[in-house]
PDB file of C-alpha atoms in Angstrom:
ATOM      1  CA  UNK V 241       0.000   0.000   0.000  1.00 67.00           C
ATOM      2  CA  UNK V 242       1.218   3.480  -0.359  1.00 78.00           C
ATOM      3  CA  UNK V 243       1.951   5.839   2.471  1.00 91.00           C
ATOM      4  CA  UNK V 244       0.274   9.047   3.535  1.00 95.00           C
ATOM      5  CA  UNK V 245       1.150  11.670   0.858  1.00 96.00           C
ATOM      6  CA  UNK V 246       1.364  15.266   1.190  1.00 97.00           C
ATOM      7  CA  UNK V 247       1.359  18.059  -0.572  1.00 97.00           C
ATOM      8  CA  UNK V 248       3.473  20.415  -1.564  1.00 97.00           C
ATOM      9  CA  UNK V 249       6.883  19.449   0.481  1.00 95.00           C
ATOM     10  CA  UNK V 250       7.623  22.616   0.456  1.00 96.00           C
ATOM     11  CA  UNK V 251       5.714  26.023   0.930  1.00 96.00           C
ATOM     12  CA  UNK V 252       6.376  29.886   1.348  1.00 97.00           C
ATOM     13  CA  UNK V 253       4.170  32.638   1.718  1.00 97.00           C
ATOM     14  CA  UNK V 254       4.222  35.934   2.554  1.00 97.00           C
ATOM     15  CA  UNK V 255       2.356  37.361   5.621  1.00 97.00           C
ATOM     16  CA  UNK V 256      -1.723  37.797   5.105  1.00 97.00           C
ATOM     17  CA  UNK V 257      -2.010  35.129   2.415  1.00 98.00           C
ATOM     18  CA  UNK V 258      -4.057  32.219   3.136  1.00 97.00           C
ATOM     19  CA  UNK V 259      -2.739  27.996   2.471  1.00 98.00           C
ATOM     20  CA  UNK V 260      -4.247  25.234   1.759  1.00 98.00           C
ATOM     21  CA  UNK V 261      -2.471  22.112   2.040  1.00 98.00           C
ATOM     22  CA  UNK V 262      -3.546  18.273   1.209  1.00 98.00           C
ATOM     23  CA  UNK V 263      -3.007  15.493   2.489  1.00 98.00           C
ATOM     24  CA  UNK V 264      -4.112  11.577   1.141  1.00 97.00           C
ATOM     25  CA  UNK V 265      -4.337   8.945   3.575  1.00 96.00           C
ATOM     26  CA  UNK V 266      -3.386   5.274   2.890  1.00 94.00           C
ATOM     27  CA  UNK V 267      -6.159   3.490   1.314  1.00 93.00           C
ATOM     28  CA  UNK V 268      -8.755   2.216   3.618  1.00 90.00           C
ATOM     29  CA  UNK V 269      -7.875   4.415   6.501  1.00 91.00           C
ATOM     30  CA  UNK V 270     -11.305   7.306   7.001  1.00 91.00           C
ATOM     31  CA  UNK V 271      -9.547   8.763   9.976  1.00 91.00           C
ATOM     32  CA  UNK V 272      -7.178  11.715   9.146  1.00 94.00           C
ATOM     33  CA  UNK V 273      -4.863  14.104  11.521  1.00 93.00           C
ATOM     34  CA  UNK V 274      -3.270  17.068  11.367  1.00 96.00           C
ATOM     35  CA  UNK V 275      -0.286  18.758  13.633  1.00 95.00           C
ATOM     36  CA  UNK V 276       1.510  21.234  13.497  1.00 96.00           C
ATOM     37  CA  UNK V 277       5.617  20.887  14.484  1.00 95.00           C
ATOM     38  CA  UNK V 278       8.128  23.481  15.490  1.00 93.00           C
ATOM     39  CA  UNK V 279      11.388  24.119  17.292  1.00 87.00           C
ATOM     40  CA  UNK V 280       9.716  25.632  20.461  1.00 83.00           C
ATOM     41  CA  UNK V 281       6.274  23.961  20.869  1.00 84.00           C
ATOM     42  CA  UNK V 282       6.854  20.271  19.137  1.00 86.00           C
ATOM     43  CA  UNK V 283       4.114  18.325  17.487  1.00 90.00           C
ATOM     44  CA  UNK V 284       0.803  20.495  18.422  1.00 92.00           C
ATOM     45  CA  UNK V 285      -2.738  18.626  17.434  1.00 92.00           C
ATOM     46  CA  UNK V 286      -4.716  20.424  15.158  1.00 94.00           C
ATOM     47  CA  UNK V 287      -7.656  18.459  14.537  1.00 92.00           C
ATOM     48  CA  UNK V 288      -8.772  15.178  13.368  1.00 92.00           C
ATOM     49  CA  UNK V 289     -11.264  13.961  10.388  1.00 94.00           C
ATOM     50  CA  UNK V 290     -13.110  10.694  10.733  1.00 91.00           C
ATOM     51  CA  UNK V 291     -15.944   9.999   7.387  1.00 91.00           C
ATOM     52  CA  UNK V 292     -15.814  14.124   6.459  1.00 94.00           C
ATOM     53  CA  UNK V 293     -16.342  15.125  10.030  1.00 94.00           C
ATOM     54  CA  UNK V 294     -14.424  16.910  12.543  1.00 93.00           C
ATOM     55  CA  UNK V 295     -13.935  14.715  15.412  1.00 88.00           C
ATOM     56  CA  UNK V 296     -11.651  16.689  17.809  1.00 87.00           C
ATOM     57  CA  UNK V 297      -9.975  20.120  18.027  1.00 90.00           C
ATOM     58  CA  UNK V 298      -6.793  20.815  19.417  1.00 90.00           C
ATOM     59  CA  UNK V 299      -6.606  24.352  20.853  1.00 90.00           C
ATOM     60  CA  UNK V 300      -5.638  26.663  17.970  1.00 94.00           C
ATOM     61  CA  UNK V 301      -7.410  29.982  16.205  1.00 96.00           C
ATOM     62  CA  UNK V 302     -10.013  29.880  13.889  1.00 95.00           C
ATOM     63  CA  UNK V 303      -7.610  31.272  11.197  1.00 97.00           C
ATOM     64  CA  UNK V 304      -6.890  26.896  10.746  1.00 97.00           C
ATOM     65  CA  UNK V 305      -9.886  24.867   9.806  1.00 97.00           C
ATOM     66  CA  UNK V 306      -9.932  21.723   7.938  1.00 97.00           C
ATOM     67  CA  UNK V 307     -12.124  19.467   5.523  1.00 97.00           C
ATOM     68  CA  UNK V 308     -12.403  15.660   4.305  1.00 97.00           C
ATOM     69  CA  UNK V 309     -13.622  14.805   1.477  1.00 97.00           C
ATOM     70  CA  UNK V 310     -15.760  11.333   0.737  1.00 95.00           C
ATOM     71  CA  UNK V 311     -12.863   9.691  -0.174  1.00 94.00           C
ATOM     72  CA  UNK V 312     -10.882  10.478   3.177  1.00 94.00           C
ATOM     73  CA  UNK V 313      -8.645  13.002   1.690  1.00 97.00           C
ATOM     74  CA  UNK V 314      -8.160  16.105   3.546  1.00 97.00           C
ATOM     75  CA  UNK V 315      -7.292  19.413   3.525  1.00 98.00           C
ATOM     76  CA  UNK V 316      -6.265  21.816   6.069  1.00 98.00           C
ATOM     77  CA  UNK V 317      -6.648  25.396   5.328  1.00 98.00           C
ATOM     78  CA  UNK V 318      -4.662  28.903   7.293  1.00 97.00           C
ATOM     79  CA  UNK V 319      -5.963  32.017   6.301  1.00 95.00           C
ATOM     80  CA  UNK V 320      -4.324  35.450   7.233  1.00 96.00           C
ATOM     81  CA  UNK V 321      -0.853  33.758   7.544  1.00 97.00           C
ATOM     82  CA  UNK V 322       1.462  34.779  10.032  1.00 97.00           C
ATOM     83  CA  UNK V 323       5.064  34.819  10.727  1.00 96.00           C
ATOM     84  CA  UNK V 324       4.249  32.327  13.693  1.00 95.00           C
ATOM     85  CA  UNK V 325       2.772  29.955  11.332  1.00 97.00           C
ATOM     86  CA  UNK V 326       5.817  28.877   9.649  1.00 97.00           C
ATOM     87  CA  UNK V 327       6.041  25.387  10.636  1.00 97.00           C
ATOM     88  CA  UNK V 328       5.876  21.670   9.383  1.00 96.00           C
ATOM     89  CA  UNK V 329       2.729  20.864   8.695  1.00 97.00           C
ATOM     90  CA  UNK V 330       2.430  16.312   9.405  1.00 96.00           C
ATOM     91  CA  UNK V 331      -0.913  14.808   8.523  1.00 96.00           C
ATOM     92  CA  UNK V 332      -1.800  11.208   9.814  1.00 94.00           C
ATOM     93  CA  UNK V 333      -3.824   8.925   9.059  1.00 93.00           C
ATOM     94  CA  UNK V 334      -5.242   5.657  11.170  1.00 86.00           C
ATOM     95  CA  UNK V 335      -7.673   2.920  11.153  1.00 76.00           C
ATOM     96  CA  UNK V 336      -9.535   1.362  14.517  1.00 64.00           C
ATOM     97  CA  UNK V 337      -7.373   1.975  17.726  1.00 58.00           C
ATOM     98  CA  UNK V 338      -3.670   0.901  15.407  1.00 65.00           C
ATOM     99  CA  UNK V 339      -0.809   3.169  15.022  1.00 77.00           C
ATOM    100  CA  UNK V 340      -0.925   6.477  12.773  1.00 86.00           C
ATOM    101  CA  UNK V 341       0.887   6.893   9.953  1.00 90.00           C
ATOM    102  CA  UNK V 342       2.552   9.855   9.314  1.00 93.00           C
ATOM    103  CA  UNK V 343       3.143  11.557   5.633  1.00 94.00           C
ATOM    104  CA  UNK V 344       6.414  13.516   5.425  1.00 93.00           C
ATOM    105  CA  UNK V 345       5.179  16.409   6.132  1.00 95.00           C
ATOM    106  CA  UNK V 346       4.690  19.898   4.577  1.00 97.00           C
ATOM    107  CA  UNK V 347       7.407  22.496   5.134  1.00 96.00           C
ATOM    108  CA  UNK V 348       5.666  25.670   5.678  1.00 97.00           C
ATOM    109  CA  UNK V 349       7.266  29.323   5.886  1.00 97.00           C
ATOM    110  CA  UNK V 350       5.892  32.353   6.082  1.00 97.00           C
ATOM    111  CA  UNK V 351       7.797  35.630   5.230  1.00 96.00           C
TER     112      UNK V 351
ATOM    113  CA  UNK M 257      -5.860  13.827  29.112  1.00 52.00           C
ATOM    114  CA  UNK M 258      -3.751  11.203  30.341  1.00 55.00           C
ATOM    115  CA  UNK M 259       0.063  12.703  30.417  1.00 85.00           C
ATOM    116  CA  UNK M 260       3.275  10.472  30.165  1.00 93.00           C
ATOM    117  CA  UNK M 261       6.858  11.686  31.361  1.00 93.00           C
ATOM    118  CA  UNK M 262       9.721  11.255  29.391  1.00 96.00           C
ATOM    119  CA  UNK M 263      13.224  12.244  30.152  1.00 96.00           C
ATOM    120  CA  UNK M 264      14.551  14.987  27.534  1.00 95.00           C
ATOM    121  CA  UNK M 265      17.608  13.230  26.537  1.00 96.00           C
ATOM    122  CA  UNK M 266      19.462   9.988  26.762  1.00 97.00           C
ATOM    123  CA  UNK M 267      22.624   8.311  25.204  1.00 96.00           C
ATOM    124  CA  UNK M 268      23.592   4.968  24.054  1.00 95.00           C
ATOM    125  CA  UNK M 269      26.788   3.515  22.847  1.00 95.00           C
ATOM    126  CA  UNK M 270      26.207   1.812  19.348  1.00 96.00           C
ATOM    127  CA  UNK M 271      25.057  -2.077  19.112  1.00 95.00           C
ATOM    128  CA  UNK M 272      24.118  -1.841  22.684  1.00 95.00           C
ATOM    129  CA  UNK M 273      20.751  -2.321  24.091  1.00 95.00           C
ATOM    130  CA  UNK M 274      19.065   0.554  24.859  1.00 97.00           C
ATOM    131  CA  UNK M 275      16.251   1.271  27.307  1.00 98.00           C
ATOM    132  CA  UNK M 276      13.620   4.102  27.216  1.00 98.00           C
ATOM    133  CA  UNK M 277      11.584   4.586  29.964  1.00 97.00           C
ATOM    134  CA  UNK M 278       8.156   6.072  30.330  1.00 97.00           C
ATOM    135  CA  UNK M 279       5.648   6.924  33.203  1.00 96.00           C
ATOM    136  CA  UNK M 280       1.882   7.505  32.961  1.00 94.00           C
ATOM    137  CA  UNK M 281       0.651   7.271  36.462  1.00 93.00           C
ATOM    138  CA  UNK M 282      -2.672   7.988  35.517  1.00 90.00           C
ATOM    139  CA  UNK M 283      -3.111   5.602  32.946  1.00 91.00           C
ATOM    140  CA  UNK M 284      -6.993   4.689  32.382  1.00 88.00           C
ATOM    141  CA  UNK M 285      -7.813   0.984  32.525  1.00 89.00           C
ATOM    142  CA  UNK M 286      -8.334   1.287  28.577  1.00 88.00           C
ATOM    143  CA  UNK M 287      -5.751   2.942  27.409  1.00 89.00           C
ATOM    144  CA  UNK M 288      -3.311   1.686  25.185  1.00 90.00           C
ATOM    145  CA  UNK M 289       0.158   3.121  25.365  1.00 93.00           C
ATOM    146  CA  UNK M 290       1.732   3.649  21.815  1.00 93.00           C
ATOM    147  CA  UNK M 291       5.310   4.687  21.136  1.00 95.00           C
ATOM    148  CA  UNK M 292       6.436   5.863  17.703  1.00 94.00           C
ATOM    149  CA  UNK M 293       9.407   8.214  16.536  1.00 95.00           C
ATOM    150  CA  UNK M 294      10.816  11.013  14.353  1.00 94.00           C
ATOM    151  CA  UNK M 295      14.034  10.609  12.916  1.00 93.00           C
ATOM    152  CA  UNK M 296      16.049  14.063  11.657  1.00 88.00           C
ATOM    153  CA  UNK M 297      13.743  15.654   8.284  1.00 84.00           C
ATOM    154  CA  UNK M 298      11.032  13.124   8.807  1.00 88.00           C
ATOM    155  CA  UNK M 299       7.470  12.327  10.368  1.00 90.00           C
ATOM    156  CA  UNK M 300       7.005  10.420  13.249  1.00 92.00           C
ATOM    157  CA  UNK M 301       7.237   6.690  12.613  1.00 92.00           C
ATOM    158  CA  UNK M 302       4.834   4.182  14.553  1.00 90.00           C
ATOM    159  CA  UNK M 303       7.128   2.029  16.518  1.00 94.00           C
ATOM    160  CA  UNK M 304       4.934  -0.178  18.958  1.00 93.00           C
ATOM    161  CA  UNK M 305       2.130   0.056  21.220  1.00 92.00           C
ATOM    162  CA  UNK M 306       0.565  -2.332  23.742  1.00 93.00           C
ATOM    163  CA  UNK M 307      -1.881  -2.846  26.661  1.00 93.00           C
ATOM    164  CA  UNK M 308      -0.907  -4.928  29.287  1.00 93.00           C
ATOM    165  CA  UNK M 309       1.519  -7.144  28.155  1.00 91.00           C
ATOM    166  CA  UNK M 310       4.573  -7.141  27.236  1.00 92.00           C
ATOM    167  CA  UNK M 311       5.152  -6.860  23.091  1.00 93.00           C
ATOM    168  CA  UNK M 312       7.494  -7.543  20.418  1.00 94.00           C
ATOM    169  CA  UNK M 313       7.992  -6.560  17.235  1.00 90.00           C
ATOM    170  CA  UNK M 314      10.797  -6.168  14.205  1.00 89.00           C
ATOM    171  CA  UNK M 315      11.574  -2.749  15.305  1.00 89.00           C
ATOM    172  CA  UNK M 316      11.567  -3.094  19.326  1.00 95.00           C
ATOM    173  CA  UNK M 317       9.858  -4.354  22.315  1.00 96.00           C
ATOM    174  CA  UNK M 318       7.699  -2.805  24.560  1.00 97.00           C
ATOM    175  CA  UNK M 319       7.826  -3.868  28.740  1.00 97.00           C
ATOM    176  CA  UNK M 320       4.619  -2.633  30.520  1.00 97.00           C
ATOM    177  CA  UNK M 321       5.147  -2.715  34.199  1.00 96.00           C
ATOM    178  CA  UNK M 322       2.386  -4.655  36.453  1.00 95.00           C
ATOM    179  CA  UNK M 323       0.698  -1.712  37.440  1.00 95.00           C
ATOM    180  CA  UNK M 324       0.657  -0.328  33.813  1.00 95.00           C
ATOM    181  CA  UNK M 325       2.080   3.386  35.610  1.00 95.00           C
ATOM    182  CA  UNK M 326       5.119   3.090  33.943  1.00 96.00           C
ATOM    183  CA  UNK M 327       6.100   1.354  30.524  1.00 97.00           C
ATOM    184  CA  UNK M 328      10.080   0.588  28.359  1.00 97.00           C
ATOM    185  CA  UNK M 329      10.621   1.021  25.331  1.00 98.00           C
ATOM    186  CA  UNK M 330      13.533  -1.636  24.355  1.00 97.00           C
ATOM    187  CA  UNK M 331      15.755  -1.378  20.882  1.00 97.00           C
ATOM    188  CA  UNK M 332      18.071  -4.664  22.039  1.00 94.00           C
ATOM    189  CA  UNK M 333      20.719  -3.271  19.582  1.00 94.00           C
ATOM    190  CA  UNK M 334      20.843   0.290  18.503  1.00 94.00           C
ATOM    191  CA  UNK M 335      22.122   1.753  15.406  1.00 95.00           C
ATOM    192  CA  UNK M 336      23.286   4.584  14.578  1.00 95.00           C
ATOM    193  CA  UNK M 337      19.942   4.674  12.130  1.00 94.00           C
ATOM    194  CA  UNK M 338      18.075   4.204  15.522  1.00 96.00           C
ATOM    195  CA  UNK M 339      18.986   8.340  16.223  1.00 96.00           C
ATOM    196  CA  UNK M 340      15.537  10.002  17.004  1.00 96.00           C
ATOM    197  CA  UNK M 341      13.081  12.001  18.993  1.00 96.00           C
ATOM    198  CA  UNK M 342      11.030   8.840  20.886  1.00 97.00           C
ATOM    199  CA  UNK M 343       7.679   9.551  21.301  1.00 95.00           C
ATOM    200  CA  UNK M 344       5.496   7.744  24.725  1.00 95.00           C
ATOM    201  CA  UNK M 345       1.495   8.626  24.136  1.00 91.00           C
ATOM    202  CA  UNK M 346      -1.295   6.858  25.619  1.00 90.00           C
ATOM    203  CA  UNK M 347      -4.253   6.832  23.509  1.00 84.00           C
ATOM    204  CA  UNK M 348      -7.863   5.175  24.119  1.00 80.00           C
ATOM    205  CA  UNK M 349      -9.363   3.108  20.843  1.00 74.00           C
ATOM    206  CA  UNK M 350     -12.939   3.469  21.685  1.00 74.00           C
ATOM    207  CA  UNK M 351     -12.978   7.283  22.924  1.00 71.00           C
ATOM    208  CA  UNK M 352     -11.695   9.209  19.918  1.00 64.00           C
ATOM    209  CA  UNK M 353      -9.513  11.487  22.301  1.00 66.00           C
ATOM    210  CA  UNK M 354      -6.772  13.488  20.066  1.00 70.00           C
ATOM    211  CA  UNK M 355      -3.390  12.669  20.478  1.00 76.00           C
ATOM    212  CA  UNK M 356      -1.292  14.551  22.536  1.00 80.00           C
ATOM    213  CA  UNK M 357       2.561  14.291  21.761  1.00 85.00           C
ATOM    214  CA  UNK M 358       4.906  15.419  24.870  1.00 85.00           C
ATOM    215  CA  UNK M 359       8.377  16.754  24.049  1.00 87.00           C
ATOM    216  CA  UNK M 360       9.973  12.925  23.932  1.00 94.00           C
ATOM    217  CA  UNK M 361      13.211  11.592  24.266  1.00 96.00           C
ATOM    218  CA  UNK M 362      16.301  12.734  22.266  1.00 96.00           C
ATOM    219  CA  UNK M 363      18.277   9.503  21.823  1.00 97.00           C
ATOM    220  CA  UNK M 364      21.828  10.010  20.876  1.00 97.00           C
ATOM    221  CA  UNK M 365      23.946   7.035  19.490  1.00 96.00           C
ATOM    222  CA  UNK M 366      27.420   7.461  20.022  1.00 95.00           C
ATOM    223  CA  UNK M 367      29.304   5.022  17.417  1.00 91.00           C
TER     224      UNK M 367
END
């Protein structure tokens, strides 16, 4: 089976725009996670997707907000980008109580 | 949330066993513990998880003390490749709590 994919790898945007990134889970998994990672706070839940709804919220601004699609792939979406928001972006997926698997991540920065 | 405490760093010497400790004293009769980890430029990596007993895998085993408070992560022969940020979450299957990541364990491997 293939892994989680994300995309882009690799992002930057200036301060104010707004991102969308994606994120495809490995087949058969309908339960997809996002986190944010940097230096100073590690990995920071975002939220979590299970059959196109949101299933849990990790404590961040409304600026992030997220989607899944029928076919479990996701998107996670930051509008009025800030500085602070340069970051790497990891989506997961699951399925049942197993492990997550992580995609490689998307490379965020904002200038 | 359940919490787990992980010491910040630790060091091993190359092909030696290594041992990775973990407490979560308020570990819920249904949680499972999980363990993954991030090597350097990469997402985190599902390593093992387990309830009660003890578990093995390809990668590492897992020793869950009696009172499930505390819980070892065991690579029996590290490698340099073995390098990472070790991750110790609990997570319940059949309660759709988020994951919460703590800061881990930096394990160095000195060759």
């Amino acid at each position: 089976k293939a892994g989680v994919t994300q995309t882009p790898r690799y992002l930057i945007k200036t301060r104010g725009q707004q991102v969308t990134l994606s994120c495809s889970p490995i087949s058969g998994h309908r339960s997809v996670s996002w986190y944010q990672q940097t230096p100073g706070q590690g990995l920071q839940f975002l939220f979590e997707y299970f059959s196109e709804t949101q299933r849990n919220k990790g404590n961040f601004p409304g600026r992030f907000s997220g989607r899944q699609f029928s076919n479990s792939r996701s998107e996670m979406n930051v509008s009025t980008l800030e500085l602070g928001d340069s970051a790497l972006y990891l989506c997961a997926s699951t399925t049942g109580g197993r492990g997550q698997f992580f995609g490689p991540g998307t490379r965020l920065t904002v200038l | 949330d359940a919490k787990t405490t992980q010491p910040n760093s630790m060091e091993s010497n190359e092909e030696e066993p290594v041992h990775l400790p973990c407490n979560h004293s308020t570990i819920s009769g249904t949680d499972y513990i999980h363990w993954y980890r991030q090597l350097p430029s990469q997402g985190p990596e599902y390593v093992i998880h387990g309830l009660t007993s003890n578990v093995n895998n390809r990668m590492a085993s897992l020793a869950i003390a009696e009172d499930r408070k505390s819980s070892t992560l065991i690579l029996h022969r590290a490698t340099l490749r073995d390098a990472a940020v070790y991750y110790c979450i609990l997570r319940d299957p059949h309660r759709d709590d988020k994951i919460i990541f703590g800061k881990g364990t930096r394990l160095h491997i000195l060759p």
